[in-house]
Structures are given as C-alpha cells and as structure tokens.
Short mmCIF file of C-alpha atoms in Angstrom, two decimals:
data_model
loop_
_atom_site.label_atom_id
_atom_site.label_comp_id
_atom_site.label_asym_id
_atom_site.label_seq_id
_atom_site.Cartn_x
_atom_site.Cartn_y
_atom_site.Cartn_z
CA UNK A 1 4.38 -18.01 -2.43
CA UNK A 2 7.22 -18.89 -0.04
CA UNK A 3 7.05 -17.91 3.61
CA UNK A 4 9.77 -17.86 6.28
CA UNK A 5 8.66 -17.15 9.85
CA UNK A 6 11.32 -15.83 12.21
CA UNK A 7 11.39 -14.37 15.69
CA UNK A 8 9.34 -11.17 15.33
CA UNK A 9 9.18 -11.12 11.53
CA UNK A 10 7.56 -12.82 8.55
CA UNK A 11 9.25 -13.04 5.14
CA UNK A 12 7.28 -13.64 1.94
CA UNK A 13 8.76 -14.19 -1.52
CA UNK A 14 8.10 -15.99 -4.79
CA UNK A 15 9.88 -19.29 -5.60
CA UNK A 16 10.76 -18.48 -9.23
CA UNK A 17 10.75 -14.73 -9.76
CA UNK A 18 10.15 -11.33 -8.19
CA UNK A 19 7.61 -10.97 -5.41
CA UNK A 20 6.17 -7.66 -6.68
CA UNK A 21 6.94 -4.85 -9.08
CA UNK A 22 5.89 -1.64 -10.81
CA UNK A 23 6.28 0.02 -14.20
CA UNK A 24 4.99 2.91 -16.26
CA UNK A 25 2.08 2.30 -18.58
CA UNK A 26 4.16 2.85 -21.72
CA UNK A 27 5.48 -0.71 -21.57
CA UNK A 28 1.97 -1.88 -22.56
CA UNK A 29 2.54 -0.41 -26.02
CA UNK A 30 5.75 -2.33 -26.79
CA UNK A 31 5.01 -4.01 -30.11
CA UNK A 32 1.57 -2.39 -30.37
CA UNK A 33 0.43 0.66 -32.33
CA UNK A 34 -1.18 2.04 -29.15
CA UNK A 35 -3.07 0.84 -26.10
CA UNK A 36 -6.49 2.02 -27.26
CA UNK A 37 -5.91 0.52 -30.73
CA UNK A 38 -5.37 -2.95 -29.23
CA UNK A 39 -6.78 -2.83 -25.68
CA UNK A 40 -7.33 -6.58 -25.46
CA UNK A 41 -3.67 -7.40 -26.15
CA UNK A 42 -2.54 -4.74 -23.69
CA UNK A 43 -4.78 -6.17 -20.98
CA UNK A 44 -3.57 -9.71 -21.70
CA UNK A 45 0.06 -8.59 -21.33
CA UNK A 46 -0.78 -6.91 -18.03
CA UNK A 47 -2.72 -9.90 -16.67
CA UNK A 48 0.07 -12.31 -17.59
CA UNK A 49 2.56 -10.18 -15.70
CA UNK A 50 0.43 -9.74 -12.58
CA UNK A 51 -0.25 -13.49 -12.43
CA UNK A 52 3.48 -14.07 -11.85
CA UNK A 53 3.75 -11.59 -8.95
CA UNK A 54 2.09 -12.77 -5.70
CA UNK A 55 2.88 -9.45 -3.98
CA UNK A 56 1.11 -7.29 -6.56
CA UNK A 57 1.99 -4.88 -9.34
CA UNK A 58 1.79 -1.10 -9.50
CA UNK A 59 0.79 0.36 -12.88
CA UNK A 60 1.87 4.01 -13.05
CA UNK A 61 -0.12 5.78 -15.76
CA UNK A 62 2.44 8.02 -17.44
CA UNK A 63 0.79 8.24 -20.87
CA UNK A 64 0.26 11.74 -22.31
CA UNK A 65 -2.85 13.35 -20.76
CA UNK A 66 -4.76 13.46 -24.04
CA UNK A 67 -4.10 9.86 -25.04
CA UNK A 68 -7.78 8.76 -24.94
CA UNK A 69 -9.71 11.92 -25.73
CA UNK A 70 -10.97 10.43 -29.00
CA UNK A 71 -12.76 7.61 -27.16
CA UNK A 72 -16.26 8.04 -25.71
CA UNK A 73 -16.71 8.17 -21.96
CA UNK A 74 -18.17 4.63 -21.81
CA UNK A 75 -15.08 3.15 -23.48
CA UNK A 76 -12.72 4.99 -21.16
CA UNK A 77 -14.70 3.92 -18.12
CA UNK A 78 -14.68 0.31 -19.32
CA UNK A 79 -10.91 0.44 -19.77
CA UNK A 80 -10.27 1.73 -16.23
CA UNK A 81 -12.69 -0.80 -14.74
CA UNK A 82 -11.04 -3.65 -16.66
CA UNK A 83 -7.59 -2.64 -15.38
CA UNK A 84 -8.57 -2.28 -11.74
CA UNK A 85 -10.54 -5.54 -11.77
CA UNK A 86 -7.24 -7.43 -12.17
CA UNK A 87 -6.39 -9.00 -8.79
CA UNK A 88 -3.31 -7.65 -6.99
CA UNK A 89 -2.99 -4.66 -9.35
CA UNK A 90 -2.91 -1.05 -8.12
CA UNK A 91 -3.37 1.91 -10.49
CA UNK A 92 -1.44 5.14 -9.89
CA UNK A 93 -2.21 8.42 -11.68
CA UNK A 94 -1.01 12.01 -11.67
CA UNK A 95 -3.41 14.98 -11.65
CA UNK A 96 -3.35 15.33 -15.47
CA UNK A 97 -4.28 11.71 -16.13
CA UNK A 98 -6.85 11.73 -13.33
CA UNK A 99 -8.78 14.52 -15.11
CA UNK A 100 -9.84 11.86 -17.63
CA UNK A 101 -11.57 9.77 -15.00
CA UNK A 102 -15.24 9.42 -16.00
CA UNK A 103 -16.42 7.96 -12.69
CA UNK A 104 -17.39 4.35 -12.24
CA UNK A 105 -16.42 1.38 -10.11
CA UNK A 106 -12.64 1.44 -10.63
CA UNK A 107 -10.16 2.21 -7.87
CA UNK A 108 -6.81 3.94 -8.01
CA UNK A 109 -4.34 6.26 -6.28
CA UNK A 110 -3.97 9.93 -7.17
CA UNK A 111 -0.46 11.30 -6.59
CA UNK A 112 -0.54 15.07 -6.04
CA UNK A 113 1.17 17.56 -3.69
CA UNK A 114 -2.08 18.94 -2.25
CA UNK A 115 -5.45 17.57 -1.20
CA UNK A 116 -7.74 16.93 -4.22
CA UNK A 117 -10.37 19.61 -4.80
CA UNK A 118 -13.18 20.17 -7.27
CA UNK A 119 -14.32 17.13 -9.32
CA UNK A 120 -11.22 15.15 -8.29
CA UNK A 121 -11.91 15.98 -4.68
CA UNK A 122 -15.43 14.65 -5.10
CA UNK A 123 -14.06 11.36 -6.49
CA UNK A 124 -11.63 11.19 -3.57
CA UNK A 125 -14.21 11.76 -0.83
CA UNK A 126 -16.55 9.24 -2.48
CA UNK A 127 -13.81 6.60 -2.20
CA UNK A 128 -13.23 6.21 -5.96
CA UNK A 129 -9.56 7.18 -5.70
CA UNK A 130 -7.10 7.47 -2.86
CA UNK A 131 -4.68 10.36 -2.42
CA UNK A 132 -0.93 10.00 -1.98
CA UNK A 133 0.92 13.25 -1.07
CA UNK A 134 3.65 13.56 -3.70
CA UNK A 135 7.00 15.24 -3.11
CA UNK A 136 9.70 15.28 -5.78
CA UNK A 137 9.88 13.47 -9.12
CA UNK A 138 9.71 9.91 -7.75
CA UNK A 139 6.49 7.96 -7.31
CA UNK A 140 5.99 6.68 -3.76
CA UNK A 141 3.74 3.63 -4.09
CA UNK A 142 1.84 2.55 -0.95
CA UNK A 143 2.51 -1.08 0.05
CA UNK A 144 5.21 -1.38 -2.67
CA UNK A 145 8.15 1.03 -2.72
CA UNK A 146 9.59 4.11 -4.37
CA UNK A 147 10.46 4.39 -8.07
CA UNK A 148 13.76 5.54 -9.50
CA UNK A 149 13.65 9.08 -10.85
CA UNK A 150 13.55 9.56 -14.61
CA UNK A 151 11.58 11.13 -17.44
CA UNK A 152 9.82 7.80 -17.97
CA UNK A 153 9.13 5.50 -15.05
CA UNK A 154 11.61 2.58 -15.19
CA UNK A 155 10.39 -0.86 -14.09
CA UNK A 156 11.18 -1.79 -10.51
CA UNK A 157 11.01 -5.12 -8.69
CA UNK A 158 11.07 -6.64 -5.21
CA UNK A 159 12.57 -10.01 -4.32
CA UNK A 160 10.22 -10.17 -1.35
CA UNK A 161 8.74 -8.45 1.67
CA UNK A 162 9.79 -8.73 5.31
CA UNK A 163 7.20 -7.60 7.88
CA UNK A 164 8.54 -6.63 11.31
CA UNK A 165 6.86 -6.04 14.66
CA UNK A 166 7.86 -2.58 15.92
CA UNK A 167 8.23 -3.88 19.46
CA UNK A 168 10.74 -6.48 18.26
CA UNK A 169 13.18 -3.92 16.81
CA UNK A 170 15.73 -4.24 19.66
CA UNK A 171 15.87 -8.01 19.04
CA UNK A 172 16.21 -7.58 15.27
CA UNK A 173 18.66 -4.65 15.40
CA UNK A 174 21.71 -6.85 14.66
CA UNK A 175 20.10 -7.83 11.35
CA UNK A 176 21.73 -11.27 11.28
CA UNK A 177 18.46 -13.24 11.36
CA UNK A 178 16.96 -11.03 8.65
CA UNK A 179 20.05 -11.18 6.43
CA UNK A 180 20.16 -14.99 6.60
CA UNK A 181 16.47 -15.37 5.73
CA UNK A 182 16.53 -12.74 2.97
CA UNK A 183 19.70 -14.17 1.38
CA UNK A 184 18.21 -17.66 1.31
CA UNK A 185 14.93 -16.47 -0.24
CA UNK A 186 16.71 -14.25 -2.76
CA UNK A 187 19.01 -17.04 -3.91
CA UNK A 188 16.08 -19.42 -4.43
CA UNK A 189 14.11 -16.78 -6.35
CA UNK A 190 17.09 -15.97 -8.60
CA UNK A 191 17.69 -19.64 -9.44
CA UNK A 192 14.01 -20.17 -10.21
CA UNK A 193 13.86 -17.02 -12.32
CA UNK A 194 16.94 -18.12 -14.31
CA UNK A 195 15.13 -21.32 -15.24
CA UNK A 196 11.99 -19.38 -16.12
CA UNK A 197 13.91 -16.99 -18.39
CA UNK A 198 15.78 -19.87 -20.05
CA UNK A 199 12.45 -21.54 -20.82
CA UNK A 200 10.96 -18.30 -22.25
CA UNK A 201 8.29 -18.43 -19.55
CA UNK A 202 8.62 -14.75 -18.57
CA UNK A 203 6.52 -11.93 -19.99
CA UNK A 204 8.01 -9.67 -22.66
CA UNK A 205 9.00 -6.95 -20.19
CA UNK A 206 12.65 -6.00 -19.60
CA UNK A 207 13.91 -7.43 -16.32
CA UNK A 208 16.87 -5.59 -14.77
CA UNK A 209 18.78 -7.27 -11.95
CA UNK A 210 19.94 -3.87 -10.67
CA UNK A 211 16.35 -2.69 -10.22
CA UNK A 212 15.41 -5.44 -7.73
CA UNK A 213 15.23 -4.69 -4.02
CA UNK A 214 13.43 -5.74 -0.86
CA UNK A 215 10.56 -4.19 1.07
CA UNK A 216 10.67 -3.98 4.86
CA UNK A 217 7.25 -3.19 6.33
CA UNK A 218 6.08 -2.50 9.88
CA UNK A 219 3.13 -3.54 12.05
CA UNK A 220 2.22 -2.95 15.67
CA UNK A 221 2.49 0.84 15.91
CA UNK A 222 -0.44 1.07 18.35
CA UNK A 223 0.98 -1.66 20.58
CA UNK A 224 4.43 -0.05 20.43
CA UNK A 225 3.02 3.17 21.86
CA UNK A 226 0.93 1.28 24.41
CA UNK A 227 4.11 -0.35 25.74
CA UNK A 228 5.79 3.05 26.20
CA UNK A 229 7.95 2.94 23.08
CA UNK A 230 9.43 6.21 21.82
CA UNK A 231 9.39 7.12 18.14
CA UNK A 232 12.86 8.76 18.02
CA UNK A 233 14.48 5.56 19.31
CA UNK A 234 12.56 3.38 16.82
CA UNK A 235 13.41 5.78 14.01
CA UNK A 236 17.12 5.52 14.74
CA UNK A 237 17.00 1.73 14.93
CA UNK A 238 15.16 1.47 11.62
CA UNK A 239 17.60 3.74 9.83
CA UNK A 240 20.53 1.71 11.11
CA UNK A 241 18.84 -1.58 10.17
CA UNK A 242 18.03 -0.34 6.66
CA UNK A 243 21.63 0.79 6.10
CA UNK A 244 22.94 -2.57 7.33
CA UNK A 245 20.62 -4.58 5.07
CA UNK A 246 21.52 -2.46 2.03
CA UNK A 247 25.23 -2.90 2.72
CA UNK A 248 25.12 -6.66 3.28
CA UNK A 249 22.56 -7.62 0.62
CA UNK A 250 23.72 -5.11 -2.01
CA UNK A 251 20.11 -4.31 -2.92
CA UNK A 252 17.80 -1.32 -2.36
CA UNK A 253 15.60 -1.50 0.75
CA UNK A 254 12.13 0.09 0.58
CA UNK A 255 10.96 0.87 4.11
CA UNK A 256 7.25 1.37 4.76
CA UNK A 257 4.24 0.41 6.83
CA UNK A 258 2.21 -2.74 6.26
CA UNK A 259 -1.57 -2.59 5.77
CA UNK A 260 -1.90 -6.40 5.62
CA UNK A 261 -4.36 -7.40 8.34
CA UNK A 262 -3.60 -11.10 8.00
CA UNK A 263 0.16 -10.75 8.46
CA UNK A 264 -0.35 -8.52 11.51
CA UNK A 265 -2.61 -11.19 13.03
CA UNK A 266 -0.08 -13.97 12.28
CA UNK A 267 2.68 -12.06 14.05
CA UNK A 268 0.40 -11.49 17.03
CA UNK A 269 -0.36 -15.20 17.30
CA UNK A 270 3.36 -15.95 17.00
CA UNK A 271 4.18 -13.62 19.89
CA UNK A 272 1.59 -15.31 22.12
CA UNK A 273 2.46 -18.84 21.04
CA UNK A 274 6.21 -18.50 21.54
CA UNK A 275 6.11 -16.13 24.51
CA UNK A 276 8.05 -13.23 22.99
CA UNK A 277 8.57 -10.20 25.27
CA UNK A 278 6.56 -7.89 22.99
CA UNK A 279 3.42 -9.99 23.53
CA UNK A 280 2.75 -7.92 26.67
CA UNK A 281 1.63 -4.99 24.52
CA UNK A 282 -1.23 -6.97 22.94
CA UNK A 283 -4.82 -6.44 24.06
CA UNK A 284 -6.09 -8.72 26.83
CA UNK A 285 -8.59 -11.54 26.08
CA UNK A 286 -11.29 -11.86 24.90
CA UNK A 287 -9.84 -9.46 22.31
CA UNK A 288 -7.96 -11.39 19.60
CA UNK A 289 -4.19 -11.50 20.05
CA UNK A 290 -3.26 -9.63 16.87
CA UNK A 291 -1.07 -6.63 16.16
CA UNK A 292 -2.57 -3.67 14.35
CA UNK A 293 -1.35 -3.08 10.79
CA UNK A 294 0.92 -0.12 10.19
CA UNK A 295 1.60 2.73 12.61
CA UNK A 296 -1.86 4.05 13.51
CA UNK A 297 -5.07 2.57 14.95
CA UNK A 298 -6.76 -0.42 13.34
CA UNK A 299 -9.06 0.76 10.50
CA UNK A 300 -11.74 -1.69 11.65
CA UNK A 301 -12.11 -0.01 15.05
CA UNK A 302 -14.61 2.88 15.42
CA UNK A 303 -12.11 5.36 16.85
CA UNK A 304 -11.60 9.02 15.84
CA UNK A 305 -10.22 9.69 12.39
CA UNK A 306 -7.09 11.28 13.80
CA UNK A 307 -6.15 8.01 15.53
CA UNK A 308 -6.59 6.03 12.29
CA UNK A 309 -4.61 8.50 10.16
CA UNK A 310 -1.90 9.71 12.54
CA UNK A 311 1.78 9.11 11.85
CA UNK A 312 4.75 10.48 13.81
CA UNK A 313 6.03 13.77 12.44
CA UNK A 314 9.56 12.49 11.81
CA UNK A 315 8.55 9.33 9.95
CA UNK A 316 8.53 10.84 6.40
CA UNK A 317 12.30 11.24 6.71
CA UNK A 318 12.62 7.49 7.34
CA UNK A 319 9.81 5.81 5.40
CA UNK A 320 10.25 5.53 1.63
CA UNK A 321 6.52 5.76 1.03
CA UNK A 322 3.62 6.95 3.22
CA UNK A 323 1.49 4.50 5.20
CA UNK A 324 -2.11 3.91 4.12
CA UNK A 325 -4.96 5.33 6.21
CA UNK A 326 -8.29 3.72 5.29
CA UNK A 327 -10.98 5.92 6.84
CA UNK A 328 -14.44 4.45 7.18
CA UNK A 329 -17.10 7.12 7.74
CA UNK A 330 -20.92 7.09 8.15
CA UNK A 331 -21.41 9.47 5.17
CA UNK A 332 -19.41 11.12 2.40
CA UNK A 333 -17.34 13.78 4.18
CA UNK A 334 -17.64 17.43 3.10
CA UNK A 335 -14.61 19.23 1.73
CA UNK A 336 -14.33 21.43 4.82
CA UNK A 337 -14.30 18.35 7.05
CA UNK A 338 -11.46 16.82 5.02
CA UNK A 339 -9.47 20.04 5.30
CA UNK A 340 -10.02 20.13 9.06
CA UNK A 341 -8.75 16.56 9.36
CA UNK A 342 -5.62 17.30 7.32
CA UNK A 343 -4.87 20.26 9.56
CA UNK A 344 -4.62 17.85 12.50
CA UNK A 345 -2.50 15.06 10.99
CA UNK A 346 0.42 16.83 9.32
CA UNK A 347 2.22 15.29 7.53
CA UNK A 348 -0.65 13.33 5.96
CA UNK A 349 -0.41 9.63 5.03
CA UNK A 350 -1.92 8.09 1.91
CA UNK A 351 -5.65 8.65 2.50
CA UNK A 352 -8.60 6.68 1.16
CA UNK A 353 -12.16 7.30 2.35
CA UNK A 354 -14.61 4.42 2.80
CA UNK A 355 -18.22 5.71 2.84
CA UNK A 356 -21.02 3.25 3.71
CA UNK A 357 -21.84 2.75 0.00
CA UNK A 358 -18.50 0.93 -0.43
CA UNK A 359 -17.86 -2.48 1.15
CA UNK A 360 -14.83 -2.84 3.42
CA UNK A 361 -11.87 -4.57 1.80
CA UNK A 362 -11.12 -8.22 2.61
CA UNK A 363 -9.87 -10.42 4.01
CA UNK A 364 -12.61 -10.67 6.63
CA UNK A 365 -11.72 -12.04 10.07
CA UNK A 366 -14.61 -13.53 12.08
CA UNK A 367 -12.74 -12.70 15.30
CA UNK A 368 -12.21 -9.04 14.30
CA UNK A 369 -15.21 -7.83 12.26
CA UNK A 370 -15.69 -4.34 10.82
CA UNK A 371 -18.02 -2.20 12.90
CA UNK A 372 -21.12 -0.80 11.12
CA UNK A 373 -20.45 2.41 9.20
CA UNK A 374 -22.81 4.33 11.51
CA UNK A 375 -20.55 3.60 14.48
CA UNK A 376 -17.58 5.57 13.13
CA UNK A 377 -17.15 9.19 14.28
CA UNK A 378 -17.78 11.77 11.59
CA UNK A 379 -15.00 14.22 10.60
CA UNK A 380 -14.88 17.25 12.84
CA UNK A 381 -16.32 20.13 10.80
CA UNK A 382 -17.99 23.03 12.64
CA UNK A 383 -19.49 24.40 9.41
CA UNK A 384 -21.01 21.32 7.79
CA UNK A 385 -20.96 18.58 10.41
CA UNK A 386 -24.21 16.82 11.30
CA UNK A 387 -24.96 15.91 14.90
CA UNK A 388 -26.59 12.47 15.25
CA UNK A 389 -29.83 12.37 17.17
CA UNK A 390 -29.88 10.62 20.54
CA UNK A 391 -32.64 8.17 19.51
CA UNK A 392 -31.90 8.11 15.79
CA UNK A 393 -31.20 4.35 15.64
CA UNK A 394 -34.48 3.48 17.41
CA UNK A 395 -36.79 4.83 14.69
#
C-alpha cells in the first residue's frame, strides 16, 4: 500500500494495480462448468484477486436465485462462510439471493428498497446481514462506490481512495493539492500494473481502463457540526470539488463517507501536530485527538441510535453511496423498534446492527475502546421496549 499525507487529507493506493474493485459473481464461472460444480477453483480465483487489492473487493451476487437449490443447507452455509471469511471481501446480495441464506456466521449486505421483514428481517436485526437502501438499477456499495448500470454487473475499479476532513473543505476547495497527489499515485499504479500484465501476473478477470475511478471519502462530520459548519455550504463545496476532479483527472469520482477508524484518527493527529485551523473542533484532552469516521457520531460511543445513524437530508443527492451506521445495542432489537428508528432518520444510511453476541469489528484502539454493550441506549419502542432496572447491574 502507498500512502500520501497532505494538508487535511490522506491518499491511499496500490503500487502496481487498482486499490479496490467490484464485480458480479458470474465472473467466477469463466472457464468453469458452474460455481457449485467446482467451488474450490472459484474460491481460489476469488482469493487471488482479493489478495491484489489492499482496499477490498465487493462481490455482487447476481447469479439466478435458484442456482444452489440442489445443494443441502450445510453445503450452502459452508459456501457463504468460506466467501465471507476472505479478508477485505464484502458480499452484496439482492432480496432474491438473500432468500437462500441458511443462517450461520457469514456476513453480507442486503440491497433492497425497504427495511427487511420476516426471516430476512430477523437475520438483519441479529447482525448477520446489513441493509443498504437501494434506489434504481445500480448497486451502491458502502465504502467502495457505485456500479455502472447494466443487465449484468460490469467490473469496476478504483485507483485509490482520498479521505478528507470535512472541516478542511475550504482549504481543499481549489483541488490543486488533491489533483497533484492523485495524478502522481495514478501514474505509478498504471506503470506498475502494465508491468504486472506484461508478466501475466494478473488474475484472469477482464481489466478495463475506462472502468477505473477514484473514491473520495469524508470524516469528521461530528466535529464539523460542533464547529458551527452548515451542511448546505459543505454540500455545494463537495459537488464543485467532485466536478473539478472528474474534469481534470478524466476518471469517475465516487463520493462517500469513510468508516475507517484508523484513518480518522491519523487525520486528527495530523491536525494537532501541524496546527491546522480545524483542530479546534476536536475534543479536549484527555479525550484522544481523533476525528469521528463518517458523518454521524462515533459508533464506539454509547449515544442514542439517532445520533449514530443520522445523515443530513440533502446528502443522498451528493453522496454516491450511503454511509455506514454500525449500531451496537444491548439486545436484539424488535421489529417495531427498528421501524421507529427508521421513522426518525429519513433517509436511512446503510444499517448494520451489532447485538452483544457479536464482537465489535477491529481495529481496536486502546485509547478509544468500545463501551460495554449494556451501556448503549435501546431503540425507542413504546410497544416492546424494556426498561432497565435501577439496580440491575448490582445483582
């Protein structure tokens, strides 16, 4: 991985190829009779690809819904668990494919227009799958980008990812510092990839130069509001910056929110170390000097669900994919509680529940630990909510 640290931003890319990518699951069957006829070879092809992409890979399951009905439930569950055990891989399914989910330890994202209900809703509230509100034919992949529309999902790629501090937008509005850093990283990645392709060291997956773009992600939404920033002004600046980058770099720009806790902390330390003006919005010591990931409250803090899942109403018109809201709760939420929450945070982000049975995701920061699951407020639900006893923890 290659990193370039600038004033208010951090750029990450790969030295000899794309940083990240996505594709439909049908590419696994190229040269094979079918995936379930040769699952080992399909997994090997997938693992080889993901190993070359430090930013991750999104596998969009666009196989026919009945593709594995002949297999027993244990075999299907083993297949999903094997896929999602691959580091840096995210699985994305539509409602038809998700009906095949047998339960188990795998993780994935369900893309559907409405909140999951019934058996799928149970999987969602248990934290097995996350939910991404889907609008239109394109797939909007959290932490990656948006796919091109088509009957079959075409492969897409990213040269790299640039993470910006929201409070630094006025400084970065000219785009010159970003354009210089992105052009340098893109040129190095293209030269390295040319050598890799010439040496036949790339996986057997079609690589299209026209399908490669950049991702621009955001951190510090909480600090931006704390400093008195206004969302309409930031929205206009981001639209102008995205249009400028697309014009100068001649590549697609995927604008989204960053859920990377480590990058947000690095940018916070940079602001304190170099004395940037936006450092004034950071929390005072002894709290660690780190920005919060994304637009809402830090998922590690025991604050109300609405604060951890909120996004400004106008942001869906600017962001290419919804931000991730990871909601830790003291118990599996009831369906009515989830509906009540969604009524308060329209439009909803990409939602994943984290009940106490599931461990928090890494990386773990000793200076900013996760609070115990019992400390998080339960979803507001007048019908099914449970009031904690005053001396419950003393028993």
